Amino acid sequence: MEYRGYDSAGVAVLDGTIQVRKKAGKIANLDALLAQSPLPDTGTAIGHTRWATHGGPTDSNAHPHVSSDGRVALIHNGIIENFAALRAELQAQGIEFSSETDTEVAAQLLGVELAKGADLADGMRTVCRRLAGAFTLVAIDALQPGRLVAARRNSPLVVGVGDGENFVASDVAAFIEFTRSAIELGQDQLVDVTAESITVTDFFGGPAETHPFEVTWDTSAAEKGGYDWFMRKEIYEQPKAVADTLLGRYTPEGALTLDELRIPEAELRSVDKIIIVACGTAYYAGLVAKYAIEHWTRVPCEVEIASEFRYRDPIISPTTLVVTISQSGETADTLMAIRHAREQKAKVIAICNTNGATIPRESDAVIYTHAGPEIGVASTKGFLTQVAACYLLGLYLAQVRGAMFDDEIHNVMNELAATPPLIQEVLDRIGQIREVAARFVDTRSVLFLGRHVGYPVALEGALKLKELAYLHAEGFPAGELKHGPIALVEDQLPIFVVVPPQGRDQLHDKVVSNIQEVRARGALTIVLAEEGDVEVEPYADILFSLPKVSTLLQPLVATVPLQMFACELATLKGFDVDQPRNLAKSVTVE
Ligand code: F6R
C-alpha cells in the first residue's frame, strides 16, 4: 500500500513469526536495509510507503506496526480520528506503544481482539467498527500463515485476483505486473484473502456487493493510474485531496483544531496584520484566501509575491503574522521571504504539501495540505488544497479571536466538508471542456474575467494556459476591463468569465453586465455560472454549469474546468503537459 508516499517504507513477512524491516526516507533506504538483513521468501507479506501525518517520518513511525505481543503486523492508509481516546484506553490496559502514530492503535486493538481468541477477520471487523475517520488496513497474524485481511472506509482498496496467488493494494498499479483481474471493494467492507480464496463481507460479517473489473492499461501507464498525464490524474484526485486537507480538523464538540499549529493562542490574538507570501499558483491561492480571512477575522490581510517581498522593506512587527504558501516547500523566493520576516520577529505559518521540506522546517508552524505528491509541473490539487488550508487557518483565527460565533464557523466548516462531492460533480461534466478545447485549438489568445474571489480564479486559469499551451492568456478583474484591456477584445476572441453565485449583493449582476460589454465587441464568451442561473444564459456562447456553493467557496469548483481546459488544449497541440518547456517543479533559485 502506498499513501502519499515517499517519506518512509517498510515490509513484514510471515515466517512462523512476524519479521519486520522498516526505514525512514526513500525506498532505497529500505532496500539497503534488506540487503544487509534479508527477509526469507514466504508466501505472505505486506508492505507500505508512508507520508507522515501523526508522528514524524522516523524508523519507529514507519509501517508495518506490530502489536506489543508480536502477533499482529498491520499497515494503514488514512487518518484515524479517534486514535487519542483509543490509545488512552489501551494504555490504561497496560499496553505500551512504540510509535507516535494513529496506526499503531489499530495494530494494538487487533492484537487485543486476537488475544481474546477472535478469528483474524472477526477481530478486524470489531476493530473497524470502533475506528472513526478514513482508513485502509491490511493485517497478518503470526498464528495464521498464508492469510491476510484488509478493510476499508473512505480510503481505496483493490484486490488482485491471480492464479494460485492473490493481492490487495491501495491501487492496481501495485499488482498489474501479475494480474489484470481486480475487485474494487466498497465502503465499509473487509476482504479475507489466502492464495486460493477471496471472501468479502461488510463490517458485521454480512454479505457484501463487490465490483469485479479488468484493468485495461499497462504497467507503464500504471504509475499515472491509467491517465495520459500526471496532471490529469491530479485534477481527478482533487475531491479526495480537498477531503484529506479537511480531515480530522474538527472535534466532535464542534471546535476547529489545527494540531500542528504550535503558536500560542495569545500570540494569535495579538496579531494585527496578516501578510500572505507565495509565488505563482500558490500566490493566487493567497489572493483567494485574503477575501475569506479578512471577512472572517476582520484583520487586515495583504498578499505579496514572494520574490518582491523583502526588497520593498515591508512593514513587519512581532504582531505581524506571515503566512507562506508553497506546495513543494522548497521555493527559494518564498524561503527568503520567510527568513526576512523572521529576522523582523514576525511569526511565520507555512501552508505546505511536502512533509519536512525546508519551508515548514524554517517556519514557526505549519499546516500540511495532505494533497499527496504533485508530480505534474502545473499545480492543480496543490491550488485547491492550499485554498482549503487557508480557509481552515482563517476560521481557526476567527475562533481563537472570537471574531465569529461557533455556529457560524460550524456552518462554513459544513459547507467546506460538502465541497469534495461537488468537485466530483464538476469532473463528471468535464467532457464539455474537452469539446471547448477542440473548438479553440487554433486560437492565439484567451482572456479570463472574474470579480471578487473569481478574479484570482481568472488569473489561475490564464497562468495554466500560458505555461501548458504557450498561449497569450490574461486574467482581469471583470470591472477593470473597461479601463484599458477591453481594447484587446476582437471578433471571435474566446473569453472565459467566472460568474459569482446569485447572492445578496450586486456582484452577480455587475458581471453579467461585463459579459455584455465584451460580447458587444465580438468576443465569444465561455461562461462558468452556477446551475439554474437563467439570467446569464442569454449572454453565454458556451455555458458550463457549476454546482451551487457560496461565493467564498466558488474557487474550489470554478478552477477545475479552467485547469482541464489548459490540459486539453496543450494535449491537442501535442505539448508535454507534465513537463512544459522552460519550467521546473520546484524553483530553488531566486
Ligand atoms: C504553476 C505552478 C507555479 C507554482 C510556484 C510556487 O502551475 O505550479 O506557479 O505554484 O512555482 O511553487 P510552490 O507552491 O512549490 O512554492
Coordinates of C-alpha atoms in Angstrom, one line a residue, residues 17-568:
T17 CA 6.9 -15.3 13.4
I18 CA 6.3 -11.9 12.1
Q19 CA 9.5 -10.3 10.8
V20 CA 9.6 -6.6 10.0
R21 CA 12.1 -4.3 8.2
K22 CA 11.3 -0.6 8.1
K23 CA 13.2 2.6 7.5
A24 CA 12.7 6.4 7.2
G25 CA 13.5 8.0 3.9
K26 CA 13.2 6.9 0.4
I27 CA 12.6 3.3 -0.6
A28 CA 16.3 3.0 -1.4
N29 CA 17.0 3.1 2.3
L30 CA 14.7 0.1 2.9
D31 CA 16.4 -1.7 0.0
A32 CA 19.8 -1.1 1.7
L33 CA 18.5 -2.4 5.0
L34 CA 17.0 -5.5 3.3
A35 CA 20.3 -6.2 1.5
Q36 CA 22.1 -6.0 4.9
S37 CA 19.4 -8.0 6.7
P38 CA 17.4 -10.1 4.2
L39 CA 14.0 -11.5 4.8
P40 CA 13.0 -15.1 4.0
D41 CA 10.9 -15.8 0.9
T42 CA 7.5 -16.5 2.3
G43 CA 4.0 -16.6 0.7
T44 CA 2.6 -13.9 2.9
A45 CA 3.9 -10.3 3.1
I46 CA 2.7 -6.7 3.5
G47 CA 4.4 -3.5 2.5
H48 CA 3.8 0.2 2.8
T49 CA 5.2 3.6 1.9
R50 CA 4.3 6.4 4.2
W51 CA 3.6 10.1 4.1
A52 CA 3.7 11.2 7.7
T53 CA 0.6 12.6 9.4
H54 CA 0.7 11.6 13.0
G55 CA 4.3 11.4 14.1
G56 CA 7.3 12.5 12.0
P57 CA 9.0 10.3 9.4
T58 CA 11.2 8.1 11.6
D59 CA 12.0 4.4 11.6
S60 CA 9.7 3.7 14.5
N61 CA 6.8 5.5 13.0
A62 CA 7.1 3.7 9.6
H63 CA 4.7 0.9 8.9
P64 CA 4.1 -2.0 9.5
H65 CA 3.2 -1.7 13.1
V66 CA 3.3 -4.7 15.3
S67 CA 1.1 -5.4 18.4
S68 CA 3.0 -5.5 21.6
D69 CA 2.6 -9.3 21.9
G70 CA 4.3 -9.6 18.5
R71 CA 1.3 -11.4 16.9
V72 CA -0.2 -8.8 14.5
A73 CA 1.5 -6.7 11.8
L74 CA -0.6 -4.0 10.3
I75 CA -0.3 -1.3 7.7
H76 CA -2.7 1.7 7.2
N77 CA -3.6 4.5 4.8
G78 CA -5.7 7.4 6.1
I79 CA -6.2 9.1 9.4
I80 CA -7.9 7.5 12.5
E81 CA -9.6 10.5 14.0
N82 CA -10.5 8.9 17.4
F83 CA -7.0 7.5 17.9
A84 CA -6.2 9.6 21.0
A85 CA -9.1 8.2 23.0
L86 CA -8.4 4.6 21.9
R87 CA -4.7 5.0 22.7
A88 CA -5.5 6.2 26.2
E89 CA -7.9 3.3 26.7
L90 CA -5.2 0.7 25.5
Q91 CA -2.5 2.4 27.7
A92 CA -4.9 2.1 30.7
Q93 CA -4.9 -1.6 30.0
G94 CA -1.1 -1.6 30.3
I95 CA -0.3 -1.7 26.5
E96 CA 2.9 0.0 25.6
F97 CA 3.2 1.9 22.4
S98 CA 6.4 2.1 20.3
S99 CA 5.4 4.8 17.9
E100 CA 3.6 8.2 17.8
T101 CA 1.2 7.1 15.0
D102 CA -2.5 6.7 14.9
T103 CA -2.0 3.4 13.0
E104 CA -0.4 1.6 16.0
V105 CA -3.8 2.0 17.8
A106 CA -5.3 -0.3 15.2
A107 CA -2.5 -2.8 15.4
Q108 CA -2.8 -2.9 19.2
L109 CA -6.6 -3.2 19.2
L110 CA -6.4 -6.1 16.8
G111 CA -3.8 -7.7 19.0
V112 CA -6.1 -7.5 21.9
E113 CA -9.0 -9.0 20.0
L114 CA -6.9 -11.9 18.8
A115 CA -5.6 -12.5 22.3
K116 CA -9.2 -12.8 23.4
G117 CA -9.5 -15.7 20.9
A118 CA -11.1 -13.9 18.0
D119 CA -10.6 -15.1 14.4
L120 CA -8.5 -12.7 12.3
A121 CA -11.4 -11.5 10.2
D122 CA -13.8 -11.2 13.2
G123 CA -11.1 -9.3 15.1
M124 CA -10.5 -6.9 12.3
R125 CA -14.3 -6.2 11.9
T126 CA -14.5 -5.4 15.6
V127 CA -11.6 -3.0 15.3
C128 CA -13.1 -1.3 12.2
R129 CA -16.4 -0.7 13.9
R130 CA -14.5 1.2 16.6
L131 CA -12.5 3.5 14.3
A132 CA -13.6 6.9 13.1
G133 CA -12.1 8.6 10.1
A134 CA -10.6 7.2 6.9
F135 CA -8.7 4.0 6.7
T136 CA -7.5 1.2 4.6
L137 CA -6.0 -1.5 6.9
V138 CA -4.2 -4.7 6.0
A139 CA -3.1 -7.1 8.7
I140 CA -1.4 -10.5 9.1
D141 CA -1.4 -12.8 12.2
A142 CA 1.7 -14.8 13.2
L143 CA -0.5 -17.7 14.1
Q144 CA -2.4 -17.9 10.8
P145 CA 0.2 -18.3 8.0
G146 CA -1.0 -17.9 4.4
R147 CA -3.8 -15.5 5.3
L148 CA -4.3 -11.7 5.4
V149 CA -7.3 -9.5 6.0
A150 CA -7.9 -6.0 4.6
A151 CA -10.6 -3.4 5.2
R152 CA -11.6 0.0 4.0
R153 CA -13.6 3.1 4.9
N154 CA -13.1 6.4 2.9
S155 CA -9.8 5.2 1.5
P156 CA -9.2 3.0 -1.5
L157 CA -8.5 -0.8 -1.5
V158 CA -8.5 -3.1 -4.5
V159 CA -8.0 -6.9 -4.7
G160 CA -5.9 -8.5 -7.5
V161 CA -7.2 -11.9 -8.4
G162 CA -4.3 -14.2 -9.5
D163 CA -3.8 -17.8 -10.3
G164 CA -2.8 -19.5 -7.1
E165 CA -1.9 -16.1 -5.7
N166 CA -4.0 -13.1 -4.7
F167 CA -3.1 -9.5 -3.8
V168 CA -4.6 -6.5 -2.0
A169 CA -3.3 -2.9 -2.7
S170 CA -4.3 0.7 -2.5
D171 CA -4.1 0.9 -6.3
V172 CA -4.0 -1.6 -9.1
A173 CA -0.5 -0.3 -10.1
A174 CA 0.9 -2.5 -7.3
F175 CA -0.1 -5.8 -8.9
I176 CA -0.7 -5.1 -12.5
E177 CA 2.5 -6.9 -13.3
F178 CA 0.9 -10.1 -12.0
T179 CA -2.8 -9.9 -12.8
R180 CA -5.3 -7.6 -14.6
S181 CA -8.3 -9.1 -12.8
A182 CA -9.3 -6.9 -10.0
I183 CA -12.1 -6.4 -7.5
E184 CA -12.9 -3.0 -6.1
L185 CA -14.0 -3.0 -2.5
G186 CA -17.0 -0.8 -1.4
Q187 CA -17.3 1.4 1.6
D188 CA -17.0 -0.4 5.0
Q189 CA -16.0 -3.8 3.5
L190 CA -13.5 -6.4 4.6
V191 CA -11.7 -8.9 2.5
D192 CA -10.2 -12.1 3.8
V193 CA -7.5 -13.4 1.4
T194 CA -5.5 -16.6 1.0
A195 CA -3.6 -17.8 -2.1
E196 CA -6.8 -19.7 -3.1
S197 CA -9.7 -17.7 -1.7
I198 CA -11.1 -14.2 -1.5
T199 CA -14.1 -13.6 0.8
V200 CA -15.7 -10.1 1.1
T201 CA -18.1 -9.1 3.9
D202 CA -19.3 -5.9 5.5
F203 CA -18.1 -4.8 8.9
F204 CA -20.7 -7.0 10.6
G205 CA -19.7 -10.2 8.7
G206 CA -22.8 -10.0 6.4
P207 CA -22.6 -10.5 2.6
A208 CA -21.2 -7.6 0.6
E209 CA -21.6 -6.5 -3.0
T210 CA -18.3 -6.1 -4.9
H211 CA -17.3 -4.8 -8.3
P212 CA -15.0 -7.1 -10.3
F213 CA -13.3 -5.4 -13.3
E214 CA -10.5 -5.9 -15.8
V215 CA -7.6 -3.4 -15.8
T216 CA -7.2 -2.3 -19.4
W217 CA -3.9 -0.3 -19.1
D218 CA -0.4 -1.5 -18.9
T219 CA 2.5 -1.2 -16.5
S220 CA 3.9 2.0 -18.0
A221 CA 0.5 3.8 -17.5
A222 CA 0.2 2.3 -14.0
E223 CA 2.1 5.0 -12.3
K224 CA -0.3 7.5 -13.8
G225 CA -3.3 5.4 -12.7
G226 CA -4.2 4.9 -16.4
Y227 CA -4.2 8.6 -17.2
D228 CA -2.1 10.1 -20.0
W229 CA -0.7 12.8 -17.8
F230 CA 0.1 13.1 -14.1
M231 CA -1.7 16.5 -14.4
R232 CA -4.9 14.9 -15.5
K233 CA -4.6 12.3 -12.7
E234 CA -4.0 15.1 -10.2
I235 CA -7.0 17.1 -11.5
Y236 CA -9.2 14.0 -10.9
E237 CA -7.7 13.5 -7.4
Q238 CA -8.9 16.8 -6.2
P239 CA -12.1 15.7 -4.4
K240 CA -10.0 13.3 -2.3
A241 CA -7.2 15.8 -1.9
V242 CA -9.5 18.5 -0.6
A243 CA -11.2 16.0 1.7
D244 CA -7.8 15.0 3.0
T245 CA -6.9 18.6 3.7
L246 CA -10.1 18.9 5.8
L247 CA -9.9 15.6 7.5
G248 CA -9.5 15.5 11.3
R249 CA -9.7 19.2 11.8
Y250 CA -12.9 19.4 13.6
T251 CA -13.6 17.9 17.0
P252 CA -16.9 16.1 17.8
E253 CA -17.5 19.0 20.2
G254 CA -17.5 21.4 17.2
A255 CA -14.2 23.1 17.7
L256 CA -11.7 23.6 14.9
T257 CA -8.2 22.1 15.8
L258 CA -5.0 22.7 13.9
D259 CA -2.8 20.3 15.9
E260 CA 0.3 21.2 14.0
L261 CA -0.1 24.9 14.8
R262 CA 2.4 25.4 17.6
I263 CA 1.8 29.2 18.1
P264 CA 0.2 30.1 21.4
E265 CA -3.4 31.3 21.1
A266 CA -2.4 34.5 23.0
E267 CA 0.0 35.4 20.2
L268 CA -2.6 34.7 17.5
R269 CA -5.0 37.0 19.4
S270 CA -2.4 39.8 19.3
V271 CA -1.9 39.6 15.5
D272 CA -2.8 43.0 13.9
K273 CA -1.8 42.3 10.3
I274 CA -1.5 39.2 8.1
I275 CA 0.8 39.1 5.1
I276 CA 0.4 36.1 2.8
V277 CA 3.6 35.5 0.7
A278 CA 3.9 33.0 -2.1
C279 CA 4.7 32.5 -5.8
G280 CA 2.7 31.6 -8.9
T281 CA -0.3 29.4 -8.3
A282 CA 0.3 29.5 -4.6
Y283 CA 0.2 33.3 -4.7
Y284 CA -3.2 33.1 -6.4
A285 CA -4.4 30.8 -3.7
G286 CA -3.3 33.5 -1.3
L287 CA -5.3 36.1 -3.2
V288 CA -8.4 33.9 -2.8
A289 CA -7.7 33.5 0.9
K290 CA -7.4 37.2 1.5
Y291 CA -11.2 37.7 0.9
A292 CA -12.1 34.9 3.3
I293 CA -9.5 35.8 6.0
E294 CA -10.4 39.5 6.2
H295 CA -14.1 38.7 6.1
W296 CA -13.9 36.2 8.9
T297 CA -11.2 37.6 11.2
R298 CA -11.5 41.4 10.4
V299 CA -7.7 41.5 10.5
P300 CA -6.1 43.4 7.5
C301 CA -4.5 40.9 5.1
E302 CA -2.0 41.7 2.4
V303 CA -0.9 39.2 -0.3
E304 CA 2.6 39.6 -1.7
I305 CA 4.6 37.9 -4.5
A306 CA 7.5 36.3 -2.6
S307 CA 10.2 37.5 -4.9
E308 CA 9.1 41.1 -4.4
F309 CA 8.6 40.9 -0.6
R310 CA 11.9 41.6 1.1
Y311 CA 13.1 44.1 -1.5
R312 CA 10.5 46.7 -0.7
D313 CA 11.3 46.8 3.0
P314 CA 7.8 45.6 4.1
I315 CA 6.4 46.9 7.4
I316 CA 6.7 43.9 9.7
S317 CA 6.5 43.7 13.5
P318 CA 6.2 41.0 16.2
T319 CA 2.4 41.3 15.8
T320 CA 2.5 40.6 12.1
L321 CA 1.5 37.1 11.1
V322 CA 3.2 36.0 7.9
V323 CA 1.5 33.1 6.1
T324 CA 3.6 31.4 3.4
I325 CA 2.1 29.0 0.9
S326 CA 4.2 26.5 -1.0
Q327 CA 3.3 23.1 -2.5
S328 CA 6.9 22.0 -2.7
G329 CA 8.1 23.7 0.4
E330 CA 11.4 24.4 -1.4
T331 CA 10.7 27.6 -3.4
A332 CA 13.7 29.8 -2.8
D333 CA 11.8 33.1 -3.2
T334 CA 9.3 32.1 -0.5
L335 CA 12.1 30.8 1.7
M336 CA 14.0 34.1 1.5
A337 CA 10.8 35.9 2.4
I338 CA 10.4 33.7 5.5
R339 CA 13.9 34.4 6.6
H340 CA 13.4 38.1 6.2
A341 CA 10.1 38.0 8.1
R342 CA 11.6 36.0 11.0
E343 CA 14.5 38.4 11.2
Q344 CA 11.9 41.1 11.8
K345 CA 10.4 39.0 14.6
A346 CA 7.2 38.2 12.8
K347 CA 5.6 34.7 13.3
V348 CA 5.5 32.6 10.2
I349 CA 3.0 29.9 9.4
A350 CA 3.7 27.7 6.4
I351 CA 0.9 26.1 4.3
C352 CA 2.8 23.3 2.6
N353 CA 2.2 19.9 0.9
T354 CA 5.6 18.4 1.5
N355 CA 6.4 17.0 4.9
G356 CA 9.7 18.0 6.3
A357 CA 10.6 20.4 3.5
T358 CA 12.8 23.4 4.1
I359 CA 9.9 26.0 4.3
P360 CA 7.9 24.2 7.0
R361 CA 11.2 23.5 8.8
E362 CA 12.1 27.2 8.9
S363 CA 8.7 28.4 9.9
D364 CA 7.2 28.7 13.4
A365 CA 4.3 26.4 12.5
V366 CA 2.9 24.5 9.5
I367 CA -0.5 23.4 8.2
Y368 CA 0.1 20.5 5.8
T369 CA -2.3 20.3 2.9
H370 CA -2.1 16.4 2.6
A371 CA -2.8 16.5 -1.1
G372 CA -0.4 13.7 -1.9
P373 CA 2.6 14.0 -4.3
E374 CA 2.0 16.5 -7.1
I375 CA 4.2 15.4 -10.0
G376 CA 2.7 17.4 -13.0
V377 CA 4.7 20.6 -13.1
A378 CA 1.5 22.7 -13.3
S379 CA 0.0 22.9 -9.9
T380 CA -3.7 21.7 -9.7
K381 CA -4.6 19.8 -6.5
G382 CA -1.9 22.0 -4.9
F383 CA -4.0 25.1 -5.5
L384 CA -7.4 23.7 -4.3
T385 CA -5.9 22.3 -1.2
Q386 CA -4.0 25.5 -0.5
V387 CA -7.3 27.4 -0.7
A388 CA -8.9 24.9 1.7
A389 CA -6.0 25.0 4.2
C390 CA -6.0 28.9 4.1
Y391 CA -9.8 28.7 4.9
L392 CA -9.1 26.4 7.8
L393 CA -6.5 28.9 9.1
G394 CA -8.9 31.8 8.6
L395 CA -11.7 30.0 10.6
Y396 CA -9.2 29.0 13.3
L397 CA -8.0 32.6 13.7
A398 CA -11.7 33.7 13.8
Q399 CA -12.4 31.1 16.5
V400 CA -9.3 32.0 18.6
R401 CA -10.0 35.7 18.4
G402 CA -13.8 35.4 18.9
A403 CA -14.4 37.1 15.6
M404 CA -17.1 34.6 14.6
F405 CA -19.8 32.7 16.6
D406 CA -19.3 29.0 16.9
D407 CA -22.4 28.2 14.8
E408 CA -21.1 30.5 12.0
I409 CA -17.8 28.6 12.0
H410 CA -19.7 25.3 12.1
N411 CA -21.8 26.4 9.0
V412 CA -18.7 27.2 7.0
M413 CA -17.0 24.0 8.0
N414 CA -20.1 22.1 6.9
E415 CA -20.1 23.8 3.6
L416 CA -16.4 23.1 3.1
A417 CA -16.9 19.5 4.1
A418 CA -19.6 19.3 1.4
T419 CA -17.3 20.5 -1.4
P420 CA -15.4 17.3 -2.4
P421 CA -18.5 15.6 -3.9
L422 CA -19.3 18.9 -5.7
I423 CA -15.8 19.0 -7.2
Q424 CA -16.5 15.4 -8.3
E425 CA -19.7 16.7 -10.0
V426 CA -17.7 19.2 -12.0
L427 CA -15.3 16.4 -13.0
D428 CA -18.3 14.3 -14.1
R429 CA -19.2 17.1 -16.6
I430 CA -15.7 17.8 -17.7
G431 CA -16.3 16.3 -21.2
Q432 CA -17.9 19.6 -22.2
I433 CA -14.5 21.3 -21.6
R434 CA -12.8 18.8 -24.0
E435 CA -15.2 20.0 -26.7
V436 CA -14.5 23.6 -25.9
A437 CA -10.7 23.0 -26.1
A438 CA -11.1 21.3 -29.5
R439 CA -13.1 24.3 -30.8
F440 CA -10.4 26.8 -29.8
V441 CA -7.3 24.7 -30.5
D442 CA -6.1 27.3 -33.1
T443 CA -6.8 30.4 -31.0
R444 CA -3.8 32.7 -30.3
S445 CA -5.2 34.4 -27.3
V446 CA -7.6 33.8 -24.4
L447 CA -8.9 36.2 -21.7
F448 CA -10.3 35.2 -18.3
L449 CA -12.5 37.5 -16.3
G450 CA -13.7 37.3 -12.7
R451 CA -14.6 39.5 -9.8
H452 CA -14.0 39.1 -6.0
V453 CA -12.7 35.5 -5.5
G454 CA -13.4 34.9 -9.2
Y455 CA -10.6 37.3 -10.1
P456 CA -7.7 35.1 -8.7
V457 CA -9.5 32.1 -10.3
A458 CA -9.3 34.0 -13.7
L459 CA -5.6 34.7 -13.1
E460 CA -5.0 31.0 -12.3
G461 CA -6.9 29.9 -15.5
A462 CA -4.7 32.3 -17.5
L463 CA -1.5 31.0 -15.9
K464 CA -2.3 27.4 -16.6
L465 CA -2.9 28.2 -20.3
K466 CA 0.3 30.2 -20.6
E467 CA 2.5 27.5 -19.0
L468 CA 1.0 24.5 -20.7
A469 CA -0.3 25.7 -24.1
Y470 CA 2.2 28.5 -24.6
L471 CA -0.7 30.9 -25.5
H472 CA -1.2 34.6 -24.7
A473 CA -3.6 34.5 -21.8
E474 CA -4.5 37.2 -19.3
G475 CA -6.8 37.3 -16.3
F476 CA -8.5 40.5 -15.4
P477 CA -10.9 41.8 -12.8
A478 CA -14.1 41.9 -14.9
G479 CA -14.8 45.5 -13.9
E480 CA -11.3 46.7 -14.8
L481 CA -11.5 45.7 -18.5
K482 CA -13.2 48.9 -19.5
H483 CA -10.2 50.9 -18.1
G484 CA -7.9 49.7 -20.9
P485 CA -7.7 45.9 -21.6
I486 CA -11.0 45.9 -23.5
A487 CA -9.0 47.2 -26.4
L488 CA -7.7 43.7 -26.7
V489 CA -11.2 42.3 -27.5
E490 CA -11.7 41.5 -31.1
D491 CA -14.0 39.3 -33.1
Q492 CA -14.2 35.7 -32.0
L493 CA -11.7 36.2 -29.1
P494 CA -12.6 33.5 -26.5
I495 CA -13.2 34.9 -23.1
F496 CA -13.8 32.8 -20.0
V497 CA -16.0 34.5 -17.4
V498 CA -16.3 33.3 -13.8
V499 CA -19.8 34.4 -12.7
P500 CA -20.3 34.7 -8.9
P501 CA -23.3 32.9 -7.4
Q502 CA -26.5 34.8 -7.4
G503 CA -26.3 36.4 -4.0
R504 CA -27.5 39.2 -1.9
D505 CA -25.1 41.8 -3.3
Q506 CA -24.8 43.1 -6.8
L507 CA -21.7 41.2 -7.8
H508 CA -23.5 38.8 -10.0
D509 CA -25.4 41.4 -12.0
K510 CA -22.3 43.5 -12.4
V511 CA -20.5 40.5 -14.0
V512 CA -23.5 39.9 -16.3
S513 CA -23.1 43.5 -17.5
N514 CA -19.4 42.9 -18.0
I515 CA -20.2 39.9 -20.2
Q516 CA -22.4 42.0 -22.3
E517 CA -19.7 44.6 -22.8
V518 CA -17.3 42.1 -24.3
R519 CA -19.9 40.3 -26.4
A520 CA -20.9 43.7 -27.9
R521 CA -17.3 43.8 -29.2
G522 CA -17.4 40.4 -30.8
A523 CA -15.9 38.2 -28.1
L524 CA -17.1 34.6 -27.7
T525 CA -18.0 34.0 -24.1
I526 CA -17.4 30.8 -22.2
V527 CA -19.3 31.3 -19.0
L528 CA -18.9 29.4 -15.8
A529 CA -22.0 30.0 -13.7
E530 CA -23.9 28.2 -11.0
E531 CA -26.7 25.9 -12.2
G532 CA -30.0 27.5 -12.6
D533 CA -28.5 30.9 -13.3
V534 CA -31.0 31.8 -16.1
E535 CA -30.1 35.5 -16.1
V536 CA -26.7 34.8 -17.6
E537 CA -27.8 32.2 -20.1
P538 CA -28.6 34.6 -23.0
Y539 CA -25.1 36.1 -22.9
A540 CA -23.2 32.8 -22.8
D541 CA -22.0 31.4 -26.1
I542 CA -20.9 28.4 -24.1
L543 CA -22.3 27.8 -20.6
F544 CA -20.6 25.5 -18.1
S545 CA -22.7 24.9 -15.0
L546 CA -21.1 24.9 -11.6
P547 CA -22.7 23.3 -8.5
K548 CA -24.3 25.8 -6.1
V549 CA -21.9 27.0 -3.4
S550 CA -21.5 30.2 -1.5
T551 CA -19.3 32.9 -3.1
L552 CA -16.2 32.3 -1.0
L553 CA -16.2 28.6 -1.8
Q554 CA -16.7 29.0 -5.5
P555 CA -13.0 28.9 -6.4
L556 CA -13.0 25.2 -5.3
V557 CA -15.3 24.3 -8.1
A558 CA -14.7 27.0 -10.7
T559 CA -11.0 26.5 -11.0
V560 CA -11.4 22.8 -12.1
P561 CA -12.8 23.4 -15.7
L562 CA -10.0 26.0 -16.3
Q563 CA -7.3 23.5 -15.3
M564 CA -8.8 21.0 -17.6
F565 CA -9.1 23.5 -20.5
A566 CA -5.4 24.1 -20.3
C567 CA -4.6 20.4 -20.1
E568 CA -6.8 19.5 -23.0

